[in-house]
GROMACS .gro file of C-alpha atoms in nm:
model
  342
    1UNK     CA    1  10.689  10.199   7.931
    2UNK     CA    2  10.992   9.998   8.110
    3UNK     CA    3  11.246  10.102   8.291
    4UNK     CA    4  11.607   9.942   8.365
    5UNK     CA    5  11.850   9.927   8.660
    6UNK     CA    6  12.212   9.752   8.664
    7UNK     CA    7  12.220   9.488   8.993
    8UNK     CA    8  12.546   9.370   9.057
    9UNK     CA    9  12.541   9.082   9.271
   10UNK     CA   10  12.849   8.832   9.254
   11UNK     CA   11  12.837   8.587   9.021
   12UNK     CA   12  12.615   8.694   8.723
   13UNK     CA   13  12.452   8.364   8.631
   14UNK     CA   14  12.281   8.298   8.989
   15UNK     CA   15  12.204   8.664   8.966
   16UNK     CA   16  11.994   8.667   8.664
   17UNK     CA   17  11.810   8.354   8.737
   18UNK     CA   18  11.745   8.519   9.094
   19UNK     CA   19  11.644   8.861   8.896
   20UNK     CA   20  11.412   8.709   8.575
   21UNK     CA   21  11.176   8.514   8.786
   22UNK     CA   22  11.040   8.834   8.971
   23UNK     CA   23  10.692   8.905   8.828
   24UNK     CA   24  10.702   9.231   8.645
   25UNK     CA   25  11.079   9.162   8.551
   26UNK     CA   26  11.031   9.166   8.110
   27UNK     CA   27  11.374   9.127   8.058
   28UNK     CA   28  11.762   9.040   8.152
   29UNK     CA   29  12.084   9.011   8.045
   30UNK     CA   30  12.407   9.003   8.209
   31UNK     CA   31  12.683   9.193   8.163
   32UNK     CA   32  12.987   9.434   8.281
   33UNK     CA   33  12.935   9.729   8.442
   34UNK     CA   34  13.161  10.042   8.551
   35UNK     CA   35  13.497   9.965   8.381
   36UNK     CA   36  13.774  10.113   8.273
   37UNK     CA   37  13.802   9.987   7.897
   38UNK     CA   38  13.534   9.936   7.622
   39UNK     CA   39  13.355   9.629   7.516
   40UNK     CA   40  13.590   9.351   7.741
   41UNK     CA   41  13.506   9.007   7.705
   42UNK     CA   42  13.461   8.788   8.032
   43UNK     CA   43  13.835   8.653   7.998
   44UNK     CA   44  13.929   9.003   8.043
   45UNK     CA   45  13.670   9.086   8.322
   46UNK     CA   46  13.802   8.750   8.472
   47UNK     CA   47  14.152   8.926   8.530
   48UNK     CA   48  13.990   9.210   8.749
   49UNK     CA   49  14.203   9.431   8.579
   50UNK     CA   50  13.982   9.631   8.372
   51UNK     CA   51  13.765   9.742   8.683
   52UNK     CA   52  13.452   9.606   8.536
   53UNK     CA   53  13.175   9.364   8.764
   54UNK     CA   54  12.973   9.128   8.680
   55UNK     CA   55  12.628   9.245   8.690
   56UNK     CA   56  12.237   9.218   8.531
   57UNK     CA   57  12.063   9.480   8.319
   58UNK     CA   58  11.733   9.425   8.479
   59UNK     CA   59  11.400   9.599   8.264
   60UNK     CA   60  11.113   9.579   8.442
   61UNK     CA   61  10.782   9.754   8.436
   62UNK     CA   62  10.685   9.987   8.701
   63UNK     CA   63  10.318   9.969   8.677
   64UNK     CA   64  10.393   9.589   8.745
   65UNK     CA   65  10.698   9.624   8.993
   66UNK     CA   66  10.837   9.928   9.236
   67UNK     CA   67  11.201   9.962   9.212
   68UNK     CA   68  11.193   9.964   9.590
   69UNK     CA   69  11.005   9.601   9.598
   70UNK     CA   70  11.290   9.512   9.327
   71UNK     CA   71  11.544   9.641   9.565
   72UNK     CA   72  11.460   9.479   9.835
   73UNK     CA   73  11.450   9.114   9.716
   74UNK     CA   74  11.782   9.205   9.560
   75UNK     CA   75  11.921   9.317   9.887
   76UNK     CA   76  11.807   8.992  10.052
   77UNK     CA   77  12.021   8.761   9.774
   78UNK     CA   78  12.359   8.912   9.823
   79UNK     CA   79  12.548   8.972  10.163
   80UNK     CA   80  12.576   9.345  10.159
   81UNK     CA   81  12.864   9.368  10.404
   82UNK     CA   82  13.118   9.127  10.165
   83UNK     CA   83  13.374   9.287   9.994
   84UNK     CA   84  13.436   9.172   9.646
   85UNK     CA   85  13.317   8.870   9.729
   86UNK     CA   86  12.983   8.618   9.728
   87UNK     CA   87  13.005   8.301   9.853
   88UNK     CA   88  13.289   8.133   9.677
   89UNK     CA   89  13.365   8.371   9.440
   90UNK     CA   90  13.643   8.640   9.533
   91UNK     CA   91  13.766   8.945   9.338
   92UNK     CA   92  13.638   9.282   9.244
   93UNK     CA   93  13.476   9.146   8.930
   94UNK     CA   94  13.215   9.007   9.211
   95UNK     CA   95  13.127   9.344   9.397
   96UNK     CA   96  12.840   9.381   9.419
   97UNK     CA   97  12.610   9.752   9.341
   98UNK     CA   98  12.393   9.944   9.245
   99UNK     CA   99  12.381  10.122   8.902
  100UNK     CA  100  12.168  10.372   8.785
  101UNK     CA  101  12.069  10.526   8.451
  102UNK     CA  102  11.820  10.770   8.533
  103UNK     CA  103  11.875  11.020   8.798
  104UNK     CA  104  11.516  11.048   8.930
  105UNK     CA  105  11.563  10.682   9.071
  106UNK     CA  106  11.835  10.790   9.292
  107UNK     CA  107  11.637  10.898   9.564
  108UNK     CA  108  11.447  10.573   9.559
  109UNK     CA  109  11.753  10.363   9.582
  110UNK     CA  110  11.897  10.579   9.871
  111UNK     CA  111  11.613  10.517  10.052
  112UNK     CA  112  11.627  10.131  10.034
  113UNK     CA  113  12.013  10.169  10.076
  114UNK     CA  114  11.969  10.348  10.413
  115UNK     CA  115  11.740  10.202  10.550
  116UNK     CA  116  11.963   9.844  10.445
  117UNK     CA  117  12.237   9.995  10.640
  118UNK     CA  118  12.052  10.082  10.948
  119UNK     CA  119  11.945   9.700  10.947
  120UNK     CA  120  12.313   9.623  10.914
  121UNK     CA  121  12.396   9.807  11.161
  122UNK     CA  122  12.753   9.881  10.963
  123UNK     CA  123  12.898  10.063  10.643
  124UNK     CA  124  12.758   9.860  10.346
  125UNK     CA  125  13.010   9.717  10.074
  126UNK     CA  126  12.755   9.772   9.818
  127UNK     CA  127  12.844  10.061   9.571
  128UNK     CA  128  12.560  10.270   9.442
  129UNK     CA  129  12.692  10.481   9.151
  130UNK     CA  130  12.554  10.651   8.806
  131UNK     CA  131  12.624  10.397   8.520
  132UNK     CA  132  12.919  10.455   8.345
  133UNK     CA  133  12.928  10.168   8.110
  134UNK     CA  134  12.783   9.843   8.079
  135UNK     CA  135  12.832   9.585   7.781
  136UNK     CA  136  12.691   9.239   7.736
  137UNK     CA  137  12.875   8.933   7.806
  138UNK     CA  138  12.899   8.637   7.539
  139UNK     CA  139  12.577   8.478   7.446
  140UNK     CA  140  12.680   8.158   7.619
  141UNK     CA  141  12.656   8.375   7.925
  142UNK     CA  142  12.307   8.441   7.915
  143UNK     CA  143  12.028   8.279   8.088
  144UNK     CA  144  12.284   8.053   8.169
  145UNK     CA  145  12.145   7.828   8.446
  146UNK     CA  146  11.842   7.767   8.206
  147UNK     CA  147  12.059   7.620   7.931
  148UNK     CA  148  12.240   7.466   8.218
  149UNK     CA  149  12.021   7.349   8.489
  150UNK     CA  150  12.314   7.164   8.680
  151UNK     CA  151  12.545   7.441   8.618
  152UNK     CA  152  12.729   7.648   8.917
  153UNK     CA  153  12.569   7.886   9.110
  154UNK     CA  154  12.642   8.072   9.444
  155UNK     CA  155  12.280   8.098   9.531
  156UNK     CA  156  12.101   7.872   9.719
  157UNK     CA  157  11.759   7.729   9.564
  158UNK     CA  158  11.559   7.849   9.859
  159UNK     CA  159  11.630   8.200   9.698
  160UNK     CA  160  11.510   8.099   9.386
  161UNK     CA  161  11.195   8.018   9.551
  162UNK     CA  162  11.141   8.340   9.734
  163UNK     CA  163  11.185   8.535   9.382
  164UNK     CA  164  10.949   8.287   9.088
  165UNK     CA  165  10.636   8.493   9.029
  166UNK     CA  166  10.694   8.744   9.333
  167UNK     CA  167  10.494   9.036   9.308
  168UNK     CA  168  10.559   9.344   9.514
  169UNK     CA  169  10.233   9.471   9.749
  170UNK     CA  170  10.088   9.693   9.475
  171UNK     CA  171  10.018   9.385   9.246
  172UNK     CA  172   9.893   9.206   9.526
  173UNK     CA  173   9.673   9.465   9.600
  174UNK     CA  174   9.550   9.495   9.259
  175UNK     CA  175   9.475   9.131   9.269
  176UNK     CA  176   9.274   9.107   9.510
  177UNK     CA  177   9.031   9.417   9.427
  178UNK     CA  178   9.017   9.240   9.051
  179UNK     CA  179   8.960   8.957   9.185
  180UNK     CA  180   8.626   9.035   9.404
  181UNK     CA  181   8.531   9.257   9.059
  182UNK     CA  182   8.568   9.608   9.305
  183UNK     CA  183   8.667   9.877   9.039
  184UNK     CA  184   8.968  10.140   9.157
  185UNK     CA  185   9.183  10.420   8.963
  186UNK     CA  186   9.527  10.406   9.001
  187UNK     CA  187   9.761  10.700   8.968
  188UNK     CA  188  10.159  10.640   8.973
  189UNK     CA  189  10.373  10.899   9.062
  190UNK     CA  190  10.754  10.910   9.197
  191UNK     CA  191  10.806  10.772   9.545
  192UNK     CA  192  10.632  10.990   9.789
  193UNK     CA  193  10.765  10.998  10.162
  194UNK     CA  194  10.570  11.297  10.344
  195UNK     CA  195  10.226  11.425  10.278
  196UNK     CA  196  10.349  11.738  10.197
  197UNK     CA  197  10.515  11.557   9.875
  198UNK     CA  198  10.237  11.382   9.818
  199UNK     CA  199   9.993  11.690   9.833
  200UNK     CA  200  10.148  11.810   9.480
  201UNK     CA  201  10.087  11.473   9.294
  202UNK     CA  202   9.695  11.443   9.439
  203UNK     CA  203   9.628  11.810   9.362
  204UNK     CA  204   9.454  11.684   9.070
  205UNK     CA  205   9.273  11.374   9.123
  206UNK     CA  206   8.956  11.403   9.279
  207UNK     CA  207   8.964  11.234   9.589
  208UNK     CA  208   8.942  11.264   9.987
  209UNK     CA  209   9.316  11.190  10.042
  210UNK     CA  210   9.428  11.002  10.391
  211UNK     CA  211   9.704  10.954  10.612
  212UNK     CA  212   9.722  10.619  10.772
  213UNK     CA  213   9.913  10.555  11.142
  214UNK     CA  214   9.964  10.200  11.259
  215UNK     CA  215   9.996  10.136  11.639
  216UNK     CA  216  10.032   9.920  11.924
  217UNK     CA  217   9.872   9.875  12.301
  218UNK     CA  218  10.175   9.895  12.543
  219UNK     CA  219  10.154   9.515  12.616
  220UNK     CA  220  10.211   9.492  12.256
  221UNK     CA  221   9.938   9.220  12.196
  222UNK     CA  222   9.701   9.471  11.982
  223UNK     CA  223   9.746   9.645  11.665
  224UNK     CA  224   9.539   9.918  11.532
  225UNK     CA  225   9.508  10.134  11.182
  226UNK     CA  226   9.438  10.454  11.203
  227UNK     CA  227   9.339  10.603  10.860
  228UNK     CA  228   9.209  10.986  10.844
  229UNK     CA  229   9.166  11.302  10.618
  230UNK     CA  230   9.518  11.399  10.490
  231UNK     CA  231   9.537  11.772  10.608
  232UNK     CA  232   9.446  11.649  10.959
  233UNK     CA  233   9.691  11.602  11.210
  234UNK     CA  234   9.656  11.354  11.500
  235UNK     CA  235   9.933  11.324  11.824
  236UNK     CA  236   9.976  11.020  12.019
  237UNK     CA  237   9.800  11.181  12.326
  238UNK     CA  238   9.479  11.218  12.141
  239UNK     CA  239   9.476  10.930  11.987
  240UNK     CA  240   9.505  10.744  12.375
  241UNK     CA  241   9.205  11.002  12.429
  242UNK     CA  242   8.997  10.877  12.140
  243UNK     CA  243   9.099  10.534  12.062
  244UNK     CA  244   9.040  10.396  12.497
  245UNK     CA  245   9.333  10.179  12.464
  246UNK     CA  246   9.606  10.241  12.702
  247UNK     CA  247   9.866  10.396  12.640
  248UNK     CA  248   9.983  10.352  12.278
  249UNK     CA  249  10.325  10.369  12.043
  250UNK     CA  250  10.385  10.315  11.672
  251UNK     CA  251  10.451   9.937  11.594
  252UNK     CA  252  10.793   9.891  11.450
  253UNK     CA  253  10.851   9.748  11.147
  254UNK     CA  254  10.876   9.386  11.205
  255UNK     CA  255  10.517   9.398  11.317
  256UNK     CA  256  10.398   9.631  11.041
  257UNK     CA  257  10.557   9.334  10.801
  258UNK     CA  258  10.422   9.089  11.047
  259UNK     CA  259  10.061   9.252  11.037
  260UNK     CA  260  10.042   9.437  10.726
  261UNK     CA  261  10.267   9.283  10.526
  262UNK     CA  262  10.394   9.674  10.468
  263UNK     CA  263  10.700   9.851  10.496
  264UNK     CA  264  10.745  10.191  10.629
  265UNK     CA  265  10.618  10.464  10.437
  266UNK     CA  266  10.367  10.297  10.313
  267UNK     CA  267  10.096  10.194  10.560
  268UNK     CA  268   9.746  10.213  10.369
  269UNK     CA  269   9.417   9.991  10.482
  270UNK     CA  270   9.461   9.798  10.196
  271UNK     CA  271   9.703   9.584  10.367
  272UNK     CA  272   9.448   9.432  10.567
  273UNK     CA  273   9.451   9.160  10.248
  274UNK     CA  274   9.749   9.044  10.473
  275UNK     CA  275   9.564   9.057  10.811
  276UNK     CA  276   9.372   8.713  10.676
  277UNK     CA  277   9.611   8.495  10.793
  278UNK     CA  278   9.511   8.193  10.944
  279UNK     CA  279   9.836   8.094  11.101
  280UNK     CA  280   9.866   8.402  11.284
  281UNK     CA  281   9.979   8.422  11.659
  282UNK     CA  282   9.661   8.381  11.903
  283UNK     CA  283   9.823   8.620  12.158
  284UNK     CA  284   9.755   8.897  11.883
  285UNK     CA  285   9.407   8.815  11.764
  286UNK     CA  286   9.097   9.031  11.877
  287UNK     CA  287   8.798   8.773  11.918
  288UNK     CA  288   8.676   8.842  11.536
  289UNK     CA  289   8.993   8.622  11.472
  290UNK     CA  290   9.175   8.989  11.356
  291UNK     CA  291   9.520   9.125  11.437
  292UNK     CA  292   9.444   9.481  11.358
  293UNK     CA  293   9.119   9.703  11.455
  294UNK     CA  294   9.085   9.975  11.242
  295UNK     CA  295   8.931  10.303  11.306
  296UNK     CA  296   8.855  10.557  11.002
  297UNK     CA  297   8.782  10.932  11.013
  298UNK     CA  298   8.398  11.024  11.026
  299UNK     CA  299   8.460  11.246  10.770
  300UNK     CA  300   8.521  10.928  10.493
  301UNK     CA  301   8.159  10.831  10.512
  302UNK     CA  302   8.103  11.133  10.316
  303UNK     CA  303   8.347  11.083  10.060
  304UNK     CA  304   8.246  10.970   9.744
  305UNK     CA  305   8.629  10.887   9.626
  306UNK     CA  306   8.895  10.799   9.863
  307UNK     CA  307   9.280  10.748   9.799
  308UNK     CA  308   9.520  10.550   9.977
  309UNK     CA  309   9.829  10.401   9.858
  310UNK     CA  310   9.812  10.065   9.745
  311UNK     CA  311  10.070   9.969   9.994
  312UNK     CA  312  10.325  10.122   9.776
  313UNK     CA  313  10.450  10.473   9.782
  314UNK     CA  314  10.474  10.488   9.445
  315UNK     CA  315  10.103  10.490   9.337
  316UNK     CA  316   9.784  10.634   9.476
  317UNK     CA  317   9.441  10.406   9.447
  318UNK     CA  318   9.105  10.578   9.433
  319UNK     CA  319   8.803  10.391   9.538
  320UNK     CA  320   8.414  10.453   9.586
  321UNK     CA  321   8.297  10.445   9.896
  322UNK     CA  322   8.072  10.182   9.842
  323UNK     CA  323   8.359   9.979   9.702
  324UNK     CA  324   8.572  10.059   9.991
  325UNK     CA  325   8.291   9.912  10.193
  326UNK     CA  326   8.301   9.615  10.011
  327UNK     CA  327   8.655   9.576  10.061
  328UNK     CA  328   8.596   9.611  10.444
  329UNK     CA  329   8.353   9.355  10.398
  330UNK     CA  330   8.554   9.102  10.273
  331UNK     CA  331   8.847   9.156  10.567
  332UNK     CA  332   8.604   9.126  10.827
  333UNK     CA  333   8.736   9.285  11.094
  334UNK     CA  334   8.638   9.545  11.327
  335UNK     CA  335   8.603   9.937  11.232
  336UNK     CA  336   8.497  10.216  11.427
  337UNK     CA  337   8.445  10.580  11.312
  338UNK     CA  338   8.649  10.863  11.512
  339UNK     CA  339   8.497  11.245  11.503
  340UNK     CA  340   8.870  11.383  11.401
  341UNK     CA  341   8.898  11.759  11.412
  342UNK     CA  342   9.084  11.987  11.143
   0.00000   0.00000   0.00000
């Protein structure tokens, strides 16, 4: 089953070539989107009187690609604070947005959308609206830089780089446990932001589900994972208590990217796949050549099943314990068990 979401994002030629190359991306085509008359041609569009932009009808799979992963690399090809325009090109047909068919991804997007604005520190120029229309431009239109390789675009090459054969962290992650032959389960589900959303969707796969904290030392040198029993509930104070550290905050994002290769609401031990990077800062490493220590609830080396999500809010992964072991194995780094009370 694929889904589909309309990206406007200035000129539509750049923005399909950006768009296609995404792994888990099956299809494109570009398009007008959100006009005022039916079935324009791009001479029309080219007017910006018929209120229509220039956008891609993007399918993609979701068992493949998250429409937040999507949204982000999308977010980092446009300049969201430009007003009808993108790079050279000026005029409303060259707004760029956000179109959605299905109502259910709406929460998704405002999610990514907020949390864009925060970064920006401003009011986006970026409309996110329910489609109204959308109708395919000429044929000559589409995949139009790979019939013309030399042809004008607005978008650097470097971007085109950053998107050919991306795949968001819950292909990654799925990589790497098929590639060291460690079996999992994998349940998707909506976006899930609290445990208390999440409890609903586990309530019927058998597993010992977790919640998963990452922190810093106040020198901001060490990282740790905390990962323990979902219906527990840990405060900074005990953690200082249990964990011997110093005193201790939660790592902002830029170091849970840096570290975990993970966004916010979505921390899960399987990002240690990312905490195997050579070229990381010394300052940072503990002497097993690690940038994060994690510690685990006692209570997971009684679980026969565990879930954590697969650095994706969108999915849960089950694993054996024995697997799970495995998968520690191959990281490397150091783990300690913490007695964690209800």
């Amino acid at each position: 089953m694929t889904k589909v979401i309309y990206l406007a994002g200035g000129c539509f030629w750049g923005a399909e070539h950006f768009l296609k190359r995404i792994h888990g991306v099956t299809g494109t085509k570009v398009g007008f989107v959100n006009g005022n008359t039916e079935n324009p041609s791009y001479k029309e569009v080219y007017t910006d009187t018929t209120g229509f932009a220039e956008a891609v009808r993007v399918e993609y799979d979701p068992q493949e690609l998250s429409l937040t992963f999507l949204l982000d690399l999308f977010f980092k090809a446009i300049d969201p604070l430009s007003l009808n325009k993108q790079g050279e090109d000026e005029g409303t047909r060259y707004r760029t947005g956000i179109y959605y068919s299905d109502p259910e991804d709406l929460r998704t997007i405002q999610y990514i959308y907020d949390a864009q604005q925060r970064n920006a520190g401003a009011e986006l120029a970026v409309e996110l609206l329910p489609l109204k229309n959308w109708y395919p431009a000429e044929e000559y239109h589409q995949d139009y830089l790979d019939k013309n390789p030399q042809g004008y675009c607005h978008l650097p090459q470097s971007l085109f780089a950053l998107s050919k054969g991306a795949r968001c962290p819950m292909r990654r992650v799925r990589d790497f446990l098929e590639a060291n032959n460690i079996p999992y389960e994998i349940h998707f589900h909506p976006p899930l932001f609290t445990i208390a959303e999440a409890l609903e969707y586990w309530k019927d796969i058998d597993a010992t589900h977790c919640k998963n904290l990452f922190m810093r030392n106040h020198k901001g040198n060490r990282h740790y994972l905390i990962s323990f029993e979902c219906h527990k509930d840990l405060d900074i104070h005990s953690l200082e208590h249990m964990l011997h550290q110093g005193k201790l905050s939660f790592a902002s994002k830029e170091r849970m990217e840096r570290c975990l290769g993970l966004k916010p609401g979505s921390v899960s031990p399987f990002g240690l796949i990312n905490d195997m990077n050579p070229d990381a800062d010394p300052k940072e490493l503990f002497e097993n050549g690690h940038r994060v220590k994690l510690y685990l609830d006692a209570q997971l080396k009684d679980a026969q099943r565990i879930s954590f999500h697969p650095c994706d809010n969108t999915a849960s992964v089950v694993i054996g314990r024995e697997d799970f072991q495995r998968f520690l194995d191959l990281w490397g780094g150091e783990v300690e068990y913490l007695c964690i009370n209800e």
